[in-house]
Amino acid sequence: MHVVITGAGRGIGRALAEWYRAEQDEVTGTARDGSETVRMDVTDPDGPAALARHLQGRAVDLLVCNAGVYLDKGQDLDTGYPDAMWADSFAVNVTGVFRTIQVLLPNLRASAQGRIAIISSQMASQNRAPGGSYIYRASKAAVLNLGRNLAVDLKPQGIAVGIYHPGWVQTDMGGSAADITVDDAAQGLKARFAALDMAHTGCFETWDGRDHPF
Ligand SMILES: NC(=O)c1ccc[n+]([C@@H]2O[C@H](COP(=O)([O-])OP(=O)(O)OC[C@H]3O[C@@H](n4cnc5c(N)ncnc54)[C@H](OP(=O)(O)O)[C@@H]3O)[C@@H](O)[C@H]2O)c1
């Protein structure tokens, strides 16, 4: 199996890449510092295009859109959430995901069973809405919506799309007080991706296999 993982240089993405490689799957990982197969910043206009050039003519069986930022932690409702923070967050968490998927559609179509996994968050949920972190929540809700609509458009082509909450994970983003380790998250997500088929396309699931409320 050939797996493409964005943001594979650290955190959840790195753990996923390690687990797939340990099982002899082929992984094309991306990182901004050149530490992975392809150097890519998803906000760079040529970033996803460079990834597509690197993979030209090669089937991709699973694309994991994992790269993400959480820039508005602790922002103040009255004085915070500047415009640039909205733009920067959406450029990575939404536009970057869309562009990566768009440029790799030929590669996904070339697989017998192309699948797309989008790492969103429980913070995307409309039902579970405790307030705060408006930018991150809005961006993760947007990418959940994007995944749900892609699932419909790509269904006739046999490409399944799943959207996932990876858990509250001990990474640079999640912090050391988070609930689970990167290995717990990666192993759980890997099982969810393996279960992703056309019957489950459009799902919003947690790392440990529960349906997440929209
Ligand atoms: N940790 C949690 O508790 C948690 C909870 C819910 C959802 N998530 C989601 O899970 C995903 C992974 O999070 P994480 O905890 O592993 O975060 P992390 O440790 O902060 O790592 C973030 C990853 O995203 C990449 N990235 C950031 N901006 C990028 C850009 N402009 N272009 C390309 N790559 C970029 C980083 O690459 P560089 O190394 O190049 O910076 C890094 O690999 C994110 O989508 C996050 O929103 C995490």
PDB file of C-alpha atoms and ligand atoms in Angstrom:
ATOM      1  CA  MET A   1       0.000   0.000   0.000  1.00  0.00           C
ATOM      2  CA  HIS A   2       1.241   3.497  -0.825  1.00  0.00           C
ATOM      3  CA  VAL A   3       0.313   6.069   1.830  1.00  0.00           C
ATOM      4  CA  VAL A   4       0.825   9.832   1.539  1.00  0.00           C
ATOM      5  CA  ILE A   5       0.871  11.726   4.846  1.00  0.00           C
ATOM      6  CA  THR A   6       1.112  15.507   5.154  1.00  0.00           C
ATOM      7  CA  GLY A   7       2.913  16.842   8.204  1.00  0.00           C
ATOM      8  CA  ALA A   8       4.812  13.588   8.713  1.00  0.00           C
ATOM      9  CA  GLY A   9       7.872  15.166  10.352  1.00  0.00           C
ATOM     10  CA  ARG A  10       6.472  15.313  13.879  1.00  0.00           C
ATOM     11  CA  GLY A  11       3.432  14.650  16.042  1.00  0.00           C
ATOM     12  CA  ILE A  12       0.606  12.385  14.900  1.00  0.00           C
ATOM     13  CA  GLY A  13       1.790  12.434  11.280  1.00  0.00           C
ATOM     14  CA  ARG A  14       5.235  11.149  12.210  1.00  0.00           C
ATOM     15  CA  ALA A  15       3.797   8.351  14.364  1.00  0.00           C
ATOM     16  CA  LEU A  16       1.487   7.320  11.525  1.00  0.00           C
ATOM     17  CA  ALA A  17       4.381   7.254   9.069  1.00  0.00           C
ATOM     18  CA  GLU A  18       6.441   5.116  11.460  1.00  0.00           C
ATOM     19  CA  TRP A  19       3.615   2.621  11.996  1.00  0.00           C
ATOM     20  CA  TYR A  20       2.958   2.231   8.255  1.00  0.00           C
ATOM     21  CA  ARG A  21       6.659   1.882   7.471  1.00  0.00           C
ATOM     22  CA  ALA A  22       7.023  -0.738  10.222  1.00  0.00           C
ATOM     23  CA  GLU A  23       4.474  -2.802   8.318  1.00  0.00           C
ATOM     24  CA  GLN A  24       6.366  -2.418   5.024  1.00  0.00           C
ATOM     25  CA  ASP A  25       3.829  -0.027   3.541  1.00  0.00           C
ATOM     26  CA  GLU A  26       5.337   2.620   1.319  1.00  0.00           C
ATOM     27  CA  VAL A  27       5.023   6.098   2.818  1.00  0.00           C
ATOM     28  CA  THR A  28       5.478   9.414   1.061  1.00  0.00           C
ATOM     29  CA  GLY A  29       5.647  11.886   3.907  1.00  0.00           C
ATOM     30  CA  THR A  30       5.807  15.662   3.735  1.00  0.00           C
ATOM     31  CA  ALA A  31       7.530  18.113   6.067  1.00  0.00           C
ATOM     32  CA  ARG A  32       8.491  21.744   5.733  1.00  0.00           C
ATOM     33  CA  ASP A  33      12.077  21.219   6.908  1.00  0.00           C
ATOM     34  CA  GLY A  34      13.035  18.566   4.365  1.00  0.00           C
ATOM     35  CA  SER A  35      13.143  15.781   6.967  1.00  0.00           C
ATOM     36  CA  GLU A  36      10.568  13.727   5.026  1.00  0.00           C
ATOM     37  CA  THR A  37      10.249  12.400   1.472  1.00  0.00           C
ATOM     38  CA  VAL A  38       8.954  15.675   0.068  1.00  0.00           C
ATOM     39  CA  ARG A  39       9.491  19.194   1.362  1.00  0.00           C
ATOM     40  CA  MET A  40       6.090  20.873   1.330  1.00  0.00           C
ATOM     41  CA  ASP A  41       4.394  23.849   2.908  1.00  0.00           C
ATOM     42  CA  VAL A  42       0.699  23.430   2.107  1.00  0.00           C
ATOM     43  CA  THR A  43       0.244  27.216   2.058  1.00  0.00           C
ATOM     44  CA  ASP A  44       2.907  27.671  -0.609  1.00  0.00           C
ATOM     45  CA  PRO A  45       1.147  28.054  -3.979  1.00  0.00           C
ATOM     46  CA  ASP A  46       3.638  25.557  -5.432  1.00  0.00           C
ATOM     47  CA  GLY A  47       3.645  23.247  -2.378  1.00  0.00           C
ATOM     48  CA  PRO A  48       0.902  20.748  -3.258  1.00  0.00           C
ATOM     49  CA  ALA A  49       1.828  21.073  -6.942  1.00  0.00           C
ATOM     50  CA  ALA A  50       5.403  19.977  -6.131  1.00  0.00           C
ATOM     51  CA  LEU A  51       4.032  16.958  -4.279  1.00  0.00           C
ATOM     52  CA  ALA A  52       1.909  16.079  -7.313  1.00  0.00           C
ATOM     53  CA  ARG A  53       4.952  16.378  -9.588  1.00  0.00           C
ATOM     54  CA  HIS A  54       6.916  14.084  -7.284  1.00  0.00           C
ATOM     55  CA  LEU A  55       4.124  11.494  -7.432  1.00  0.00           C
ATOM     56  CA  GLN A  56       3.227  11.872 -11.088  1.00  0.00           C
ATOM     57  CA  GLY A  57       1.944   8.623 -12.597  1.00  0.00           C
ATOM     58  CA  ARG A  58       1.965   6.764  -9.261  1.00  0.00           C
ATOM     59  CA  ALA A  59      -1.101   5.377  -7.523  1.00  0.00           C
ATOM     60  CA  VAL A  60      -1.889   6.621  -4.022  1.00  0.00           C
ATOM     61  CA  ASP A  61      -3.959   4.189  -1.967  1.00  0.00           C
ATOM     62  CA  LEU A  62      -4.404   6.385   1.100  1.00  0.00           C
ATOM     63  CA  LEU A  63      -3.964  10.143   1.442  1.00  0.00           C
ATOM     64  CA  VAL A  64      -3.854  11.350   5.058  1.00  0.00           C
ATOM     65  CA  CYS A  65      -4.383  15.107   5.329  1.00  0.00           C
ATOM     66  CA  ASN A  66      -2.860  15.580   8.758  1.00  0.00           C
ATOM     67  CA  ALA A  67      -0.944  18.891   8.622  1.00  0.00           C
ATOM     68  CA  GLY A  68      -2.669  21.495  10.759  1.00  0.00           C
ATOM     69  CA  VAL A  69      -2.200  24.502  13.032  1.00  0.00           C
ATOM     70  CA  TYR A  70      -3.932  25.716  16.178  1.00  0.00           C
ATOM     71  CA  LEU A  71      -2.902  29.362  16.346  1.00  0.00           C
ATOM     72  CA  ASP A  72      -5.649  30.937  18.476  1.00  0.00           C
ATOM     73  CA  LYS A  73      -5.203  29.021  21.727  1.00  0.00           C
ATOM     74  CA  GLY A  74      -6.021  31.403  24.596  1.00  0.00           C
ATOM     75  CA  GLN A  75      -7.114  34.355  22.431  1.00  0.00           C
ATOM     76  CA  ASP A  76      -9.345  36.921  24.138  1.00  0.00           C
ATOM     77  CA  LEU A  77     -12.875  37.242  22.745  1.00  0.00           C
ATOM     78  CA  ASP A  78     -12.917  41.052  23.021  1.00  0.00           C
ATOM     79  CA  THR A  79      -9.430  41.858  21.775  1.00  0.00           C
ATOM     80  CA  GLY A  80      -7.989  38.777  20.075  1.00  0.00           C
ATOM     81  CA  TYR A  81      -8.518  36.758  16.885  1.00  0.00           C
ATOM     82  CA  PRO A  82      -6.753  39.117  14.435  1.00  0.00           C
ATOM     83  CA  ASP A  83      -7.477  38.835  10.706  1.00  0.00           C
ATOM     84  CA  ALA A  84      -4.032  37.455   9.896  1.00  0.00           C
ATOM     85  CA  MET A  85      -4.601  34.592  12.333  1.00  0.00           C
ATOM     86  CA  TRP A  86      -7.836  33.680  10.547  1.00  0.00           C
ATOM     87  CA  ALA A  87      -6.103  33.785   7.179  1.00  0.00           C
ATOM     88  CA  ASP A  88      -3.060  31.784   8.300  1.00  0.00           C
ATOM     89  CA  SER A  89      -5.185  29.129  10.008  1.00  0.00           C
ATOM     90  CA  PHE A  90      -7.559  28.649   7.100  1.00  0.00           C
ATOM     91  CA  ALA A  91      -4.647  28.558   4.637  1.00  0.00           C
ATOM     92  CA  VAL A  92      -3.285  25.437   6.374  1.00  0.00           C
ATOM     93  CA  ASN A  93      -6.347  23.734   7.837  1.00  0.00           C
ATOM     94  CA  VAL A  94      -8.786  24.252   4.966  1.00  0.00           C
ATOM     95  CA  THR A  95      -7.251  25.516   1.713  1.00  0.00           C
ATOM     96  CA  GLY A  96      -4.133  23.389   2.221  1.00  0.00           C
ATOM     97  CA  VAL A  97      -6.244  20.264   2.662  1.00  0.00           C
ATOM     98  CA  PHE A  98      -8.418  21.022  -0.356  1.00  0.00           C
ATOM     99  CA  ARG A  99      -5.451  21.784  -2.627  1.00  0.00           C
ATOM    100  CA  THR A 100      -3.571  18.646  -1.560  1.00  0.00           C
ATOM    101  CA  ILE A 101      -6.589  16.465  -2.288  1.00  0.00           C
ATOM    102  CA  GLN A 102      -7.275  18.233  -5.579  1.00  0.00           C
ATOM    103  CA  VAL A 103      -3.767  17.763  -6.989  1.00  0.00           C
ATOM    104  CA  LEU A 104      -3.634  14.094  -5.942  1.00  0.00           C
ATOM    105  CA  LEU A 105      -7.006  13.091  -7.435  1.00  0.00           C
ATOM    106  CA  PRO A 106      -5.340  11.470 -10.488  1.00  0.00           C
ATOM    107  CA  ASN A 107      -3.137   9.408  -8.137  1.00  0.00           C
ATOM    108  CA  LEU A 108      -6.096   8.358  -5.997  1.00  0.00           C
ATOM    109  CA  ARG A 109      -8.062   7.396  -9.118  1.00  0.00           C
ATOM    110  CA  ALA A 110      -5.097   5.263 -10.228  1.00  0.00           C
ATOM    111  CA  SER A 111      -5.472   3.093  -7.106  1.00  0.00           C
ATOM    112  CA  ALA A 112      -7.883   0.154  -7.029  1.00  0.00           C
ATOM    113  CA  GLN A 113      -9.254   1.560  -3.765  1.00  0.00           C
ATOM    114  CA  GLY A 114      -8.204   5.188  -3.239  1.00  0.00           C
ATOM    115  CA  ARG A 115      -9.086   6.582   0.179  1.00  0.00           C
ATOM    116  CA  ILE A 116      -8.791  10.019   1.770  1.00  0.00           C
ATOM    117  CA  ALA A 117      -8.491  10.558   5.539  1.00  0.00           C
ATOM    118  CA  ILE A 118      -8.907  14.101   6.810  1.00  0.00           C
ATOM    119  CA  ILE A 119      -7.697  14.818  10.338  1.00  0.00           C
ATOM    120  CA  SER A 120     -10.218  17.281  11.713  1.00  0.00           C
ATOM    121  CA  SER A 121     -11.040  17.453  15.434  1.00  0.00           C
ATOM    122  CA  GLN A 122     -13.832  17.114  17.933  1.00  0.00           C
ATOM    123  CA  MET A 123     -13.606  20.931  17.929  1.00  0.00           C
ATOM    124  CA  ALA A 124     -15.302  20.819  14.485  1.00  0.00           C
ATOM    125  CA  SER A 125     -18.557  19.702  16.069  1.00  0.00           C
ATOM    126  CA  GLN A 126     -21.672  21.880  16.134  1.00  0.00           C
ATOM    127  CA  ASN A 127     -23.190  19.727  18.915  1.00  0.00           C
ATOM    128  CA  ARG A 128     -20.190  19.773  21.194  1.00  0.00           C
ATOM    129  CA  ALA A 129     -19.557  23.540  21.283  1.00  0.00           C
ATOM    130  CA  PRO A 130     -18.064  24.680  24.598  1.00  0.00           C
ATOM    131  CA  GLY A 131     -16.884  28.086  23.270  1.00  0.00           C
ATOM    132  CA  GLY A 132     -13.455  29.628  22.661  1.00  0.00           C
ATOM    133  CA  SER A 133     -10.824  28.932  19.984  1.00  0.00           C
ATOM    134  CA  TYR A 134     -13.103  30.378  17.318  1.00  0.00           C
ATOM    135  CA  ILE A 135     -10.601  30.228  14.495  1.00  0.00           C
ATOM    136  CA  TYR A 136      -9.448  26.658  15.068  1.00  0.00           C
ATOM    137  CA  ARG A 137     -13.020  25.436  15.601  1.00  0.00           C
ATOM    138  CA  ALA A 138     -14.248  27.201  12.456  1.00  0.00           C
ATOM    139  CA  SER A 139     -11.372  25.840  10.363  1.00  0.00           C
ATOM    140  CA  LYS A 140     -11.890  22.274  11.583  1.00  0.00           C
ATOM    141  CA  ALA A 141     -15.658  22.607  10.998  1.00  0.00           C
ATOM    142  CA  ALA A 142     -14.901  23.834   7.483  1.00  0.00           C
ATOM    143  CA  VAL A 143     -12.653  20.897   6.720  1.00  0.00           C
ATOM    144  CA  LEU A 144     -15.272  18.501   8.109  1.00  0.00           C
ATOM    145  CA  ASN A 145     -17.795  20.058   5.722  1.00  0.00           C
ATOM    146  CA  LEU A 146     -15.278  19.814   2.886  1.00  0.00           C
ATOM    147  CA  GLY A 147     -14.802  16.121   3.574  1.00  0.00           C
ATOM    148  CA  ARG A 148     -18.528  15.438   3.726  1.00  0.00           C
ATOM    149  CA  ASN A 149     -19.054  17.056   0.322  1.00  0.00           C
ATOM    150  CA  LEU A 150     -16.015  15.412  -1.253  1.00  0.00           C
ATOM    151  CA  ALA A 151     -17.420  12.073  -0.084  1.00  0.00           C
ATOM    152  CA  VAL A 152     -20.494  12.714  -2.251  1.00  0.00           C
ATOM    153  CA  ASP A 153     -18.584  13.948  -5.291  1.00  0.00           C
ATOM    154  CA  LEU A 154     -16.021  11.131  -5.184  1.00  0.00           C
ATOM    155  CA  LYS A 155     -18.464   8.303  -4.446  1.00  0.00           C
ATOM    156  CA  PRO A 156     -19.151   7.523  -8.124  1.00  0.00           C
ATOM    157  CA  GLN A 157     -15.375   7.206  -8.601  1.00  0.00           C
ATOM    158  CA  GLY A 158     -15.053   4.699  -5.753  1.00  0.00           C
ATOM    159  CA  ILE A 159     -12.907   6.999  -3.590  1.00  0.00           C
ATOM    160  CA  ALA A 160     -13.933   6.927   0.084  1.00  0.00           C
ATOM    161  CA  VAL A 161     -13.447   9.940   2.348  1.00  0.00           C
ATOM    162  CA  GLY A 162     -13.332   9.780   6.146  1.00  0.00           C
ATOM    163  CA  ILE A 163     -13.030  12.609   8.655  1.00  0.00           C
ATOM    164  CA  TYR A 164     -11.434  11.921  12.044  1.00  0.00           C
ATOM    165  CA  HIS A 165     -10.907  13.207  15.565  1.00  0.00           C
ATOM    166  CA  PRO A 166      -7.488  11.851  16.584  1.00  0.00           C
ATOM    167  CA  GLY A 167      -8.124  12.204  20.329  1.00  0.00           C
ATOM    168  CA  TRP A 168      -6.477  14.748  22.610  1.00  0.00           C
ATOM    169  CA  VAL A 169      -2.922  13.750  21.836  1.00  0.00           C
ATOM    170  CA  GLN A 170       0.457  14.450  23.500  1.00  0.00           C
ATOM    171  CA  THR A 171       2.128  16.475  20.735  1.00  0.00           C
ATOM    172  CA  ASP A 172       3.430  20.017  20.342  1.00  0.00           C
ATOM    173  CA  MET A 173      -0.180  20.992  19.614  1.00  0.00           C
ATOM    174  CA  GLY A 174      -1.933  18.859  22.226  1.00  0.00           C
ATOM    175  CA  GLY A 175       0.583  19.498  25.034  1.00  0.00           C
ATOM    176  CA  SER A 176       2.006  17.075  27.576  1.00  0.00           C
ATOM    177  CA  ALA A 177      -1.193  16.964  29.666  1.00  0.00           C
ATOM    178  CA  ALA A 178      -3.189  15.461  26.776  1.00  0.00           C
ATOM    179  CA  ASP A 179      -5.093  12.185  27.201  1.00  0.00           C
ATOM    180  CA  ILE A 180      -3.260   9.819  24.853  1.00  0.00           C
ATOM    181  CA  THR A 181       0.163   9.228  23.305  1.00  0.00           C
ATOM    182  CA  VAL A 182       0.922   9.684  19.604  1.00  0.00           C
ATOM    183  CA  ASP A 183       1.238   5.913  19.291  1.00  0.00           C
ATOM    184  CA  ASP A 184      -2.256   5.370  20.761  1.00  0.00           C
ATOM    185  CA  ALA A 185      -3.634   7.943  18.312  1.00  0.00           C
ATOM    186  CA  ALA A 186      -1.729   6.592  15.321  1.00  0.00           C
ATOM    187  CA  GLN A 187      -2.639   2.957  15.957  1.00  0.00           C
ATOM    188  CA  GLY A 188      -6.285   3.861  16.489  1.00  0.00           C
ATOM    189  CA  LEU A 189      -6.421   6.023  13.371  1.00  0.00           C
ATOM    190  CA  LYS A 190      -4.673   3.360  11.317  1.00  0.00           C
ATOM    191  CA  ALA A 191      -7.418   0.882  12.248  1.00  0.00           C
ATOM    192  CA  ARG A 192     -10.084   3.440  11.318  1.00  0.00           C
ATOM    193  CA  PHE A 193      -8.445   4.088   7.927  1.00  0.00           C
ATOM    194  CA  ALA A 194      -8.302   0.331   7.275  1.00  0.00           C
ATOM    195  CA  ALA A 195     -12.055   0.149   7.940  1.00  0.00           C
ATOM    196  CA  LEU A 196     -12.818   3.067   5.597  1.00  0.00           C
ATOM    197  CA  ASP A 197     -14.761   1.807   2.606  1.00  0.00           C
ATOM    198  CA  MET A 198     -17.581   3.069   0.396  1.00  0.00           C
ATOM    199  CA  ALA A 199     -20.158   2.019   3.019  1.00  0.00           C
ATOM    200  CA  HIS A 200     -18.500   4.407   5.499  1.00  0.00           C
ATOM    201  CA  THR A 201     -17.634   7.290   3.185  1.00  0.00           C
ATOM    202  CA  GLY A 202     -18.435  10.650   4.764  1.00  0.00           C
ATOM    203  CA  CYS A 203     -17.985   9.265   8.298  1.00  0.00           C
ATOM    204  CA  PHE A 204     -16.861  11.476  11.187  1.00  0.00           C
ATOM    205  CA  GLU A 205     -15.179   9.123  13.649  1.00  0.00           C
ATOM    206  CA  THR A 206     -12.938   9.232  16.694  1.00  0.00           C
ATOM    207  CA  TRP A 207      -9.527   7.557  16.828  1.00  0.00           C
ATOM    208  CA  ASP A 208     -11.050   4.738  18.909  1.00  0.00           C
ATOM    209  CA  GLY A 209     -13.861   3.936  16.522  1.00  0.00           C
ATOM    210  CA  ARG A 210     -16.866   5.878  17.781  1.00  0.00           C
ATOM    211  CA  ASP A 211     -19.110   7.959  15.527  1.00  0.00           C
ATOM    212  CA  HIS A 212     -18.581  11.609  16.462  1.00  0.00           C
ATOM    213  CA  PRO A 213     -21.658  13.844  16.618  1.00  0.00           C
ATOM    214  CA  PHE A 214     -21.636  16.401  13.847  1.00  0.00           C
TER     215      PHE A 214
HETATM  216  N1  LIG B   1      -2.855  16.967  19.230  1.00  0.00           N
HETATM  217  C1  LIG B   1      -4.164  16.980  19.437  1.00  0.00           C
HETATM  218  O1  LIG B   1      -4.635  16.841  20.597  1.00  0.00           O
HETATM  219  C2  LIG B   1      -5.112  17.125  18.284  1.00  0.00           C
HETATM  220  C3  LIG B   1      -6.488  17.082  18.558  1.00  0.00           C
HETATM  221  C4  LIG B   1      -7.388  17.197  17.505  1.00  0.00           C
HETATM  222  C5  LIG B   1      -6.919  17.355  16.217  1.00  0.00           C
HETATM  223  N2  LIG B   1      -5.585  17.404  15.964  1.00  0.00           N
HETATM  224  C6  LIG B   1      -5.146  17.559  14.571  1.00  0.00           C
HETATM  225  O2  LIG B   1      -4.214  16.537  14.257  1.00  0.00           O
HETATM  226  C7  LIG B   1      -3.312  17.006  13.245  1.00  0.00           C
HETATM  227  C8  LIG B   1      -1.874  16.784  13.694  1.00  0.00           C
HETATM  228  O3  LIG B   1      -1.700  17.491  14.908  1.00  0.00           O
HETATM  229  P1  LIG B   1      -0.448  17.276  15.888  1.00  0.00           P
HETATM  230  O4  LIG B   1      -0.992  17.238  17.257  1.00  0.00           O
HETATM  231  O5  LIG B   1       0.429  16.199  15.419  1.00  0.00           O
HETATM  232  O6  LIG B   1       0.252  18.705  15.698  1.00  0.00           O
HETATM  233  P2  LIG B   1       1.782  19.169  15.738  1.00  0.00           P
HETATM  234  O7  LIG B   1       2.574  18.262  16.581  1.00  0.00           O
HETATM  235  O8  LIG B   1       1.700  20.615  16.052  1.00  0.00           O
HETATM  236  O9  LIG B   1       2.224  18.958  14.203  1.00  0.00           O
HETATM  237  C9  LIG B   1       1.599  19.698  13.216  1.00  0.00           C
HETATM  238  C10 LIG B   1       2.016  19.136  11.882  1.00  0.00           C
HETATM  239  O10 LIG B   1       1.403  19.950  10.856  1.00  0.00           O
HETATM  240  C11 LIG B   1       2.425  20.386   9.975  1.00  0.00           C
HETATM  241  N3  LIG B   1       2.160  21.708   9.410  1.00  0.00           N
HETATM  242  C12 LIG B   1       1.805  22.829  10.076  1.00  0.00           C
HETATM  243  N4  LIG B   1       1.720  23.866   9.213  1.00  0.00           N
HETATM  244  C13 LIG B   1       2.031  23.372   7.986  1.00  0.00           C
HETATM  245  C14 LIG B   1       2.135  23.936   6.705  1.00  0.00           C
HETATM  246  N5  LIG B   1       1.919  25.241   6.474  1.00  0.00           N
HETATM  247  N6  LIG B   1       2.476  23.143   5.664  1.00  0.00           N
HETATM  248  C15 LIG B   1       2.719  21.829   5.863  1.00  0.00           C
HETATM  249  N7  LIG B   1       2.658  21.221   7.062  1.00  0.00           N
HETATM  250  C16 LIG B   1       2.316  22.003   8.110  1.00  0.00           C
HETATM  251  C17 LIG B   1       3.688  20.407  10.827  1.00  0.00           C
HETATM  252  O11 LIG B   1       4.794  20.345   9.961  1.00  0.00           O
HETATM  253  P3  LIG B   1       6.224  21.030  10.328  1.00  0.00           P
HETATM  254  O12 LIG B   1       6.943  19.997  11.142  1.00  0.00           O
HETATM  255  O13 LIG B   1       6.818  21.255   8.984  1.00  0.00           O
HETATM  256  O14 LIG B   1       5.932  22.274  11.107  1.00  0.00           O
HETATM  257  C18 LIG B   1       3.511  19.172  11.680  1.00  0.00           C
HETATM  258  O15 LIG B   1       3.930  18.016  11.003  1.00  0.00           O
HETATM  259  C19 LIG B   1      -3.648  18.486  13.016  1.00  0.00           C
HETATM  260  O16 LIG B   1      -4.488  18.609  11.890  1.00  0.00           O
HETATM  261  C20 LIG B   1      -4.414  18.844  14.287  1.00  0.00           C
HETATM  262  O17 LIG B   1      -5.286  19.939  14.076  1.00  0.00           O
HETATM  263  C21 LIG B   1      -4.665  17.298  16.973  1.00  0.00           C
END
